[in-house]
mmCIF file of C-alpha atoms in Angstrom:
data_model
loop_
_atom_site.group_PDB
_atom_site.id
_atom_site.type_symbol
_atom_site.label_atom_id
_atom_site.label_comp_id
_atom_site.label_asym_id
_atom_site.label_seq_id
_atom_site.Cartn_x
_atom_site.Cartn_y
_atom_site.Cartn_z
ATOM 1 C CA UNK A 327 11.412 -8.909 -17.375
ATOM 2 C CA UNK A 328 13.897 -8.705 -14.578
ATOM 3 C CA UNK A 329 12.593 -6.065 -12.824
ATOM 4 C CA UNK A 330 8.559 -7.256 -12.444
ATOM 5 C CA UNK A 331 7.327 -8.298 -9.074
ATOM 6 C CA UNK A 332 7.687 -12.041 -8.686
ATOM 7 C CA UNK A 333 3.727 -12.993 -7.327
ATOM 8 C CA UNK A 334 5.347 -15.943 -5.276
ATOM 9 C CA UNK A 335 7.277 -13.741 -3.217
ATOM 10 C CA UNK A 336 4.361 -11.114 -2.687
ATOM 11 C CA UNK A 337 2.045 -12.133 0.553
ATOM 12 C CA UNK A 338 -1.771 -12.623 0.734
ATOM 13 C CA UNK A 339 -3.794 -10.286 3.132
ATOM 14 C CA UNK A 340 -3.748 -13.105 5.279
ATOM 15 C CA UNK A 341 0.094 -13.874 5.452
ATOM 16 C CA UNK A 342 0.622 -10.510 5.600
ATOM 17 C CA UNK A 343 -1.152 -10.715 9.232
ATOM 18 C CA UNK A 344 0.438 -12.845 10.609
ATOM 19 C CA UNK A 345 3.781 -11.475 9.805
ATOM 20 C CA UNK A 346 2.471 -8.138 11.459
ATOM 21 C CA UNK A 347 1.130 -10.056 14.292
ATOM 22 C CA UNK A 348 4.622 -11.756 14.468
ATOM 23 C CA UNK A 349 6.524 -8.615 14.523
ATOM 24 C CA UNK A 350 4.400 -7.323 16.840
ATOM 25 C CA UNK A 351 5.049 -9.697 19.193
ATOM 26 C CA UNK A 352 8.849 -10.079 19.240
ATOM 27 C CA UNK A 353 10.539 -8.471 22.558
ATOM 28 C CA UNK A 354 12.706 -5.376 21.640
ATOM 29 C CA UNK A 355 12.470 -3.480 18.533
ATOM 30 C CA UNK A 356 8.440 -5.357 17.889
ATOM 31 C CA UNK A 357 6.320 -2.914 19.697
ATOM 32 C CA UNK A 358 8.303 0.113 17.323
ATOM 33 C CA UNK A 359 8.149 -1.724 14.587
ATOM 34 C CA UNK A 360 5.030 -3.011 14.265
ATOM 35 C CA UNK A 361 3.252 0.275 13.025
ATOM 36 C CA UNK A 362 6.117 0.392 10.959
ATOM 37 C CA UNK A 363 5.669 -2.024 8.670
ATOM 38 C CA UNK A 364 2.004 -1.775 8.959
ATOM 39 C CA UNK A 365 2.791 1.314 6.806
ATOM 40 C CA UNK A 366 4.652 -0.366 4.736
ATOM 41 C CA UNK A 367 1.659 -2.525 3.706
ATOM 42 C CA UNK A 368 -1.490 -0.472 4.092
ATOM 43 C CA UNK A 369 -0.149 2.782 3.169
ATOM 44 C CA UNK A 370 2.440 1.082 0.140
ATOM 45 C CA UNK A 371 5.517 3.852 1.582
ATOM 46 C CA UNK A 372 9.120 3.362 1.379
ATOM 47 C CA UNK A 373 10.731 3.117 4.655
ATOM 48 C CA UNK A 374 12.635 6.389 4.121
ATOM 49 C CA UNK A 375 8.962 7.947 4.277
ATOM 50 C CA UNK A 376 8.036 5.845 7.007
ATOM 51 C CA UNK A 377 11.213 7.232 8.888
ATOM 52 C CA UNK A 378 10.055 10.943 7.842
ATOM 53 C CA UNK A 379 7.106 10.927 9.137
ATOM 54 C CA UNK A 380 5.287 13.108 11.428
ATOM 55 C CA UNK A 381 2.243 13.286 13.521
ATOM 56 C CA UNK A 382 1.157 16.683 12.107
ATOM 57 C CA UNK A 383 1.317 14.925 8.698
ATOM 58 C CA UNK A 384 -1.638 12.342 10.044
ATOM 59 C CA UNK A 385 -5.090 12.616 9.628
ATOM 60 C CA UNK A 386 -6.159 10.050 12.549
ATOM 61 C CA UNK A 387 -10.242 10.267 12.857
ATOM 62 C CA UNK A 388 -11.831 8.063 15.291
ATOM 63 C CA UNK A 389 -13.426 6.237 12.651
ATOM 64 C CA UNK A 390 -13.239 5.454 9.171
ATOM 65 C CA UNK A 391 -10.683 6.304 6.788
ATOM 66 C CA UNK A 392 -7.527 8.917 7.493
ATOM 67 C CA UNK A 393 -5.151 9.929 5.555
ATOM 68 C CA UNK A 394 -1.147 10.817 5.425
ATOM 69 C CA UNK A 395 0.439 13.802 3.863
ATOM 70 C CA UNK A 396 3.810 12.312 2.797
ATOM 71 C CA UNK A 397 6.137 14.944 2.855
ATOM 72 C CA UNK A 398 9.925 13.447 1.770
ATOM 73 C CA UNK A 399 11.729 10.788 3.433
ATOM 74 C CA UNK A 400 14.958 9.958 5.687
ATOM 75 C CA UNK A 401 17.989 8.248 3.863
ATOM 76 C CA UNK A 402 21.534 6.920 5.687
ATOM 77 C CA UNK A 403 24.025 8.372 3.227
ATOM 78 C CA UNK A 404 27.213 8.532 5.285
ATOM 79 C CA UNK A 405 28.815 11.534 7.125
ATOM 80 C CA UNK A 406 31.423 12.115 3.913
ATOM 81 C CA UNK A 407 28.100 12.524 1.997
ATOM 82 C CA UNK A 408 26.088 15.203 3.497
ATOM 83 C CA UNK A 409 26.631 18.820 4.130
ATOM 84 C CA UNK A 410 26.787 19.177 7.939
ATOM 85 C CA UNK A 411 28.491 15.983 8.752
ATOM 86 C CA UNK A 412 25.472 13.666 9.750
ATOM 87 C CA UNK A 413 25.052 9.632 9.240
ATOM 88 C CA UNK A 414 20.726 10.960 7.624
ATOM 89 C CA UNK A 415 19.914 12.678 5.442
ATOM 90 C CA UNK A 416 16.335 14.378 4.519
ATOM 91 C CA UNK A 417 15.698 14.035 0.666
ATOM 92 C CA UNK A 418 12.221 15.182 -1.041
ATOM 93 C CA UNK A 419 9.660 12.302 -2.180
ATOM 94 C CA UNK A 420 11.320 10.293 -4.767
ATOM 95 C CA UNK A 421 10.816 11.875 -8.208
ATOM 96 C CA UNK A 422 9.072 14.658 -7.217
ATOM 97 C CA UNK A 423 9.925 18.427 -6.834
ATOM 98 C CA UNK A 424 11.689 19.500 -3.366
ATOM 99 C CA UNK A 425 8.256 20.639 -1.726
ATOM 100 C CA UNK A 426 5.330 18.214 -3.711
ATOM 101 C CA UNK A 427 3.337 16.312 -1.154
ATOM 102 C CA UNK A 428 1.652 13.127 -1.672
ATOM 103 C CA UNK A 429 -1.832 12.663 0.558
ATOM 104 C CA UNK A 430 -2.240 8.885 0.581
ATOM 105 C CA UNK A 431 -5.579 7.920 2.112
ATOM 106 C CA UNK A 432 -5.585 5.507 4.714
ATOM 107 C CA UNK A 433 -7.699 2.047 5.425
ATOM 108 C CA UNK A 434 -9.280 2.021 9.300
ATOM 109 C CA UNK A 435 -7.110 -0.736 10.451
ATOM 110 C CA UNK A 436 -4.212 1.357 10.125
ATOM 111 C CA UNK A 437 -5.458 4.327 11.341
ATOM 112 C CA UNK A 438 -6.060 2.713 14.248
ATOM 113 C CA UNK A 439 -2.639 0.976 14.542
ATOM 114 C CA UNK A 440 -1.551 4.936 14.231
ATOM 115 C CA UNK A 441 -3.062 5.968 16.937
ATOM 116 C CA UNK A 442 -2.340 3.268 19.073
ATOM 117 C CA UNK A 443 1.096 3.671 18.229
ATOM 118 C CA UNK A 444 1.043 7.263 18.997
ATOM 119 C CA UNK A 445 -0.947 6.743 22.585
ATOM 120 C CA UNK A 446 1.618 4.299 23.710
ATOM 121 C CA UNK A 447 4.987 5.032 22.639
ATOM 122 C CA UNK A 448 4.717 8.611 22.159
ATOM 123 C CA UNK A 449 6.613 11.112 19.644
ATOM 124 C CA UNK A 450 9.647 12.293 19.650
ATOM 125 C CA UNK A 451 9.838 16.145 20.194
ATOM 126 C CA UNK A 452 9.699 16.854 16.334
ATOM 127 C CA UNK A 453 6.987 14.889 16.109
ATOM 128 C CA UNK A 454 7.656 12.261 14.329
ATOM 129 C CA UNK A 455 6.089 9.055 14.689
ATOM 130 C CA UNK A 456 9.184 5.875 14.423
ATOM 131 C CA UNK A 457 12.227 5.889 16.538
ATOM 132 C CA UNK A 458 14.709 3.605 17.940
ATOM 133 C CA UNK A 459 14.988 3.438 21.331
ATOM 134 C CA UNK A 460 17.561 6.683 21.956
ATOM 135 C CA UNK A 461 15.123 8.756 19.757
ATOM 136 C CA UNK A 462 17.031 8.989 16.631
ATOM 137 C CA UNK A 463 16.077 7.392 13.215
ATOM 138 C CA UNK A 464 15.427 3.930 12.870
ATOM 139 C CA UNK A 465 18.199 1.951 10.910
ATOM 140 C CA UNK A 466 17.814 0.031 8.154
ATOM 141 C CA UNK A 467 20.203 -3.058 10.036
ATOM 142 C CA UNK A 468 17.786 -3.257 12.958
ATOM 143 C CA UNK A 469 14.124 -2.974 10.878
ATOM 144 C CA UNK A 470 15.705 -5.719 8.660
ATOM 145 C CA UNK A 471 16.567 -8.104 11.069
ATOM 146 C CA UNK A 472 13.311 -7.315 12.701
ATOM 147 C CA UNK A 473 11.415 -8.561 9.687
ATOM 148 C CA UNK A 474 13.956 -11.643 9.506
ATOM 149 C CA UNK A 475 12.667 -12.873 13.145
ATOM 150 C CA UNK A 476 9.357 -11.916 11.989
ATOM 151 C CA UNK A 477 9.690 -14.234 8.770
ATOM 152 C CA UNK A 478 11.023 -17.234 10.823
ATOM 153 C CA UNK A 479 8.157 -17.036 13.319
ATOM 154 C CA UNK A 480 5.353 -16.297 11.277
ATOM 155 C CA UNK A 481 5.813 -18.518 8.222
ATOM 156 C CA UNK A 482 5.498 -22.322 6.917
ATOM 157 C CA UNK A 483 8.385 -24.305 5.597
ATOM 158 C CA UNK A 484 6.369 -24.569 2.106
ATOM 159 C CA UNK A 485 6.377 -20.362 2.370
ATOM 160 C CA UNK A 486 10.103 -20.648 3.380
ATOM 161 C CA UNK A 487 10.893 -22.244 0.204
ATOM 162 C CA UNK A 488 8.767 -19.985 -1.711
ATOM 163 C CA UNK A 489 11.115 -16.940 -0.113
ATOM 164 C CA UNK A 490 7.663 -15.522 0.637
ATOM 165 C CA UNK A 491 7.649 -12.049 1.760
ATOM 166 C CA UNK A 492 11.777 -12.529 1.587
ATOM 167 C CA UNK A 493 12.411 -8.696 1.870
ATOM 168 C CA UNK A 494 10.361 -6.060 4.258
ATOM 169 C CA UNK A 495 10.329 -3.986 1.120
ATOM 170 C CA UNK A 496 7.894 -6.910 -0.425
ATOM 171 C CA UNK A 497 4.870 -5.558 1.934
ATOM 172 C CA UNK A 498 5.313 -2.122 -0.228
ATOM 173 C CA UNK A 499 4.543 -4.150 -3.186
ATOM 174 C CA UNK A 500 2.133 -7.107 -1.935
ATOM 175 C CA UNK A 501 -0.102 -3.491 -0.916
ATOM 176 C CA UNK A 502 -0.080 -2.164 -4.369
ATOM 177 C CA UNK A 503 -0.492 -5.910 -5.946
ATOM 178 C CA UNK A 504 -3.326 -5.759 -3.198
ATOM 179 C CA UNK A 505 -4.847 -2.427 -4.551
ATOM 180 C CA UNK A 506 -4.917 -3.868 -7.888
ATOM 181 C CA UNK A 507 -6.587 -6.885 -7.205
ATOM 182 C CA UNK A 508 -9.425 -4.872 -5.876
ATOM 183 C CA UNK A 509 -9.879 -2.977 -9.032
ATOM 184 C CA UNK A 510 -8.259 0.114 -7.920
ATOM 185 C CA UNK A 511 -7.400 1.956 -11.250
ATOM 186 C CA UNK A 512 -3.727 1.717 -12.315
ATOM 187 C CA UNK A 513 -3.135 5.469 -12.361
ATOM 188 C CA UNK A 514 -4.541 5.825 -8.882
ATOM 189 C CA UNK A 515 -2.275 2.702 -7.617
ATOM 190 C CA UNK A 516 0.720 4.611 -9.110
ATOM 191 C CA UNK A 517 0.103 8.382 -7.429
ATOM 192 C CA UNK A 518 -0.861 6.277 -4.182
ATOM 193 C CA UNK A 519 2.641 4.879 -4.047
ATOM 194 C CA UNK A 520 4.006 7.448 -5.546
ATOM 195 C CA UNK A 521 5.636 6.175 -8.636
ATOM 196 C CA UNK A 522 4.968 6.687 -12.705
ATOM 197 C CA UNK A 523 2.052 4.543 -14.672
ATOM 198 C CA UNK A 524 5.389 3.297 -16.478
ATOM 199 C CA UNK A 525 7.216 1.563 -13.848
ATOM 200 C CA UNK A 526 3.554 0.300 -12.237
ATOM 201 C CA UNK A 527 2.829 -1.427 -15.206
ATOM 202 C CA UNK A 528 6.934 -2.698 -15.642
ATOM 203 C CA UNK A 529 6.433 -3.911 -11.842
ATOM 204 C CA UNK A 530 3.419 -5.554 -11.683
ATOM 205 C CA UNK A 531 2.821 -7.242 -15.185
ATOM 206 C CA UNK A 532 1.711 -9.884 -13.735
ATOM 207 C CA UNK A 533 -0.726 -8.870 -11.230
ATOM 208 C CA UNK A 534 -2.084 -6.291 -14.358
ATOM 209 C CA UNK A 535 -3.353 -8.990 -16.437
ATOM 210 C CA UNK A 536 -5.235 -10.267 -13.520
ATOM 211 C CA UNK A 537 -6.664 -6.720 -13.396
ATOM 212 C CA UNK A 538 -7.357 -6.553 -17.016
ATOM 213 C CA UNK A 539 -8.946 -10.278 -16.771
ATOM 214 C CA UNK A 540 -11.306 -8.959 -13.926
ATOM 215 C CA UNK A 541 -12.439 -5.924 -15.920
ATOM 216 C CA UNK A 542 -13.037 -8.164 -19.219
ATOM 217 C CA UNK A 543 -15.155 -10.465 -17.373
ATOM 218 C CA UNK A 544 -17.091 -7.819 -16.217
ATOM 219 C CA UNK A 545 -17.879 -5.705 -19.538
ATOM 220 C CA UNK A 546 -18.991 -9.529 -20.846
ATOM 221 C CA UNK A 547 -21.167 -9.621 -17.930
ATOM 222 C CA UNK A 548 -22.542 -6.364 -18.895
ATOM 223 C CA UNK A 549 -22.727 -6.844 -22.226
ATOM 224 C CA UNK A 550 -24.555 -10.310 -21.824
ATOM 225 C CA UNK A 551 -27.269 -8.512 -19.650
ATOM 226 C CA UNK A 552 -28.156 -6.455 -21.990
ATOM 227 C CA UNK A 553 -28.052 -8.871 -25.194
ATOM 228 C CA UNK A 554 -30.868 -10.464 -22.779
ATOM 229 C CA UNK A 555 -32.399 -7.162 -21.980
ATOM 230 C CA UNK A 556 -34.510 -7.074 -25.036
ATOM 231 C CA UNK A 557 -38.124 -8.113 -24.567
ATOM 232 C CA UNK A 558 -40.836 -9.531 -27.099
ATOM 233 C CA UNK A 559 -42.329 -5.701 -27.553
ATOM 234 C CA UNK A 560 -39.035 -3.990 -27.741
ATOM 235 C CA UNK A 561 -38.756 -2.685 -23.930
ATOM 236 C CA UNK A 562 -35.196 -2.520 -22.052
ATOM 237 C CA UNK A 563 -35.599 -2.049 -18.640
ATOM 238 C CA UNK A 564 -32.945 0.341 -17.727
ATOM 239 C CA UNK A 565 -32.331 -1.605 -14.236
ATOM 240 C CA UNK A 566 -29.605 -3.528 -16.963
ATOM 241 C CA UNK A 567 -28.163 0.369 -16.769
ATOM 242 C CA UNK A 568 -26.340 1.877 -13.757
ATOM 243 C CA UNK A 569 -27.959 4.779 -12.454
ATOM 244 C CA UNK A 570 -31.379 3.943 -14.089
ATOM 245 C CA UNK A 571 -34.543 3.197 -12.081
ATOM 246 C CA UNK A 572 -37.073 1.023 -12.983
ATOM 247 C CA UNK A 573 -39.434 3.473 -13.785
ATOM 248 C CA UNK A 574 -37.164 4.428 -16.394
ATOM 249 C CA UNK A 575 -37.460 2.563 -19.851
ATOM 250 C CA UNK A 576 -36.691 2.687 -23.400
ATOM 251 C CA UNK A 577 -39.592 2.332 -25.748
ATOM 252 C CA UNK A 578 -39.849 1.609 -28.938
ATOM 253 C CA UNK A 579 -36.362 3.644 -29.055
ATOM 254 C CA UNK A 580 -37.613 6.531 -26.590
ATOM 255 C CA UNK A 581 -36.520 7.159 -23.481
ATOM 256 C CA UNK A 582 -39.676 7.318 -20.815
ATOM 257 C CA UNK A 583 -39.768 10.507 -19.550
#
């Protein structure tokens, strides 16, 4: 299908840091940027959200897990195309009604990038979090050539010819392919990035039938422990059963207790 997520072009967790590290460290636009696509990855947002965002949307605890209260997102539709004449244009999340939210919960390492980001560079006086260097909203020219420099420095020949990682937009979906992989339910993958359980599963085929691999191996697993489970007098210990402690037993067909 022309439309699923090629798995050459998505990055590992560990290509993905160095391409962070690698936009991180480029002069200029880096420093911005950096938290920026770190988004992108951890959080699975569309730049337009990314753009949109606001510190009072954050959740930023000092440890463990935040979260972000994605509100709409920031789009360049031309001055002929907007009501009061500006280049941006505020739109509501993408296929949701003009006021839904969508809290996203956050991993630790970006929470932290977050507040770093916010300590050193600062807000702009609407709060919100990603600027270019006059203030005004980041455009979609400089992020991209950003991530080209990033690409160039950070990756192998071999991952050159793959076209690993060939668009910034591919760290949106190497975070979702990287939910997945972790067993992360489809539905929940799909209201964390904010799109239906129909395109998830016409996006990421591919990375779905790993998913559905992992969870067959596992009910076998299951299932296998307790074909074995079955002693000479007819006992089960329920340690085969989740929950269960060993204290608790079937009998003869009788729970204990």
């Amino acid at each position: 299908m022309a439309d699923e997520v090629d798995p050459d072009g998505v990055p590992n967790p560990a290509q993905v840091a160095r391409l962070l590290e690698a936009v991180r460290e480029l002069p200029g636009r880096g420093p911005q940027l950096y938290g920026f696509f770190a988004c992108m990855y951890y959080a699975a947002m569309r730049p337009a959200e990314i753009i949109h965002l606001r510190k009072a949307q954050c959740r930023l605890p000092a440890t463990g897990w935040g979260l972000l209260n994605l509100k709409g997102g920031v789009i360049t539709a031309g001055k002929e195309w907007t009501d009061d004449g500006s280049v941006h244009e505020i739109h509501s999340l993408k296929r949701r009604a003009a006021k839904a939210t969508r809290p996203v919960p956050i991993p630790p390492v970006l929470v932290r990038i977050l507040r770093d980001h916010i300590e050193q560079l600062g807000v702009t006086p609407d709060g919100r979090i990603f600027r270019n260097a006059k203030g005004n909203y980041i455009d979609h020219s400089a992020y991209g050539i950003t991530w080209n420099r990033a690409r160039e420095a950070a990756l192998t020949l071999d991952e050159h010819t793959l076209e690993l990682a060939k668009r910034h937009y591919d760290l949106r979906h190497a975070g979702i392919s990287f939910w997945l992989a972790s067993g992360v339910v489809p539905a929940e993958c799909a209201r964390r990035a904010g799109q239906s359980i129909q395109v998830l599963f016409r996006h990421y085929a591919e990375f779905l039938t790993e998913t559905r691999n992992h969870a067959n191996h596992l009910i076998e697993d299951s299932m296998r422990r307790w074909d074995g489970s079955a002693e000479a007098d007819g006992v089960v210990l329920a340690s085969h059963w989740p929950g269960n402690t060993p204290e608790q037993l079937v009998r003869g067909g009788k729970q204990a207790g």
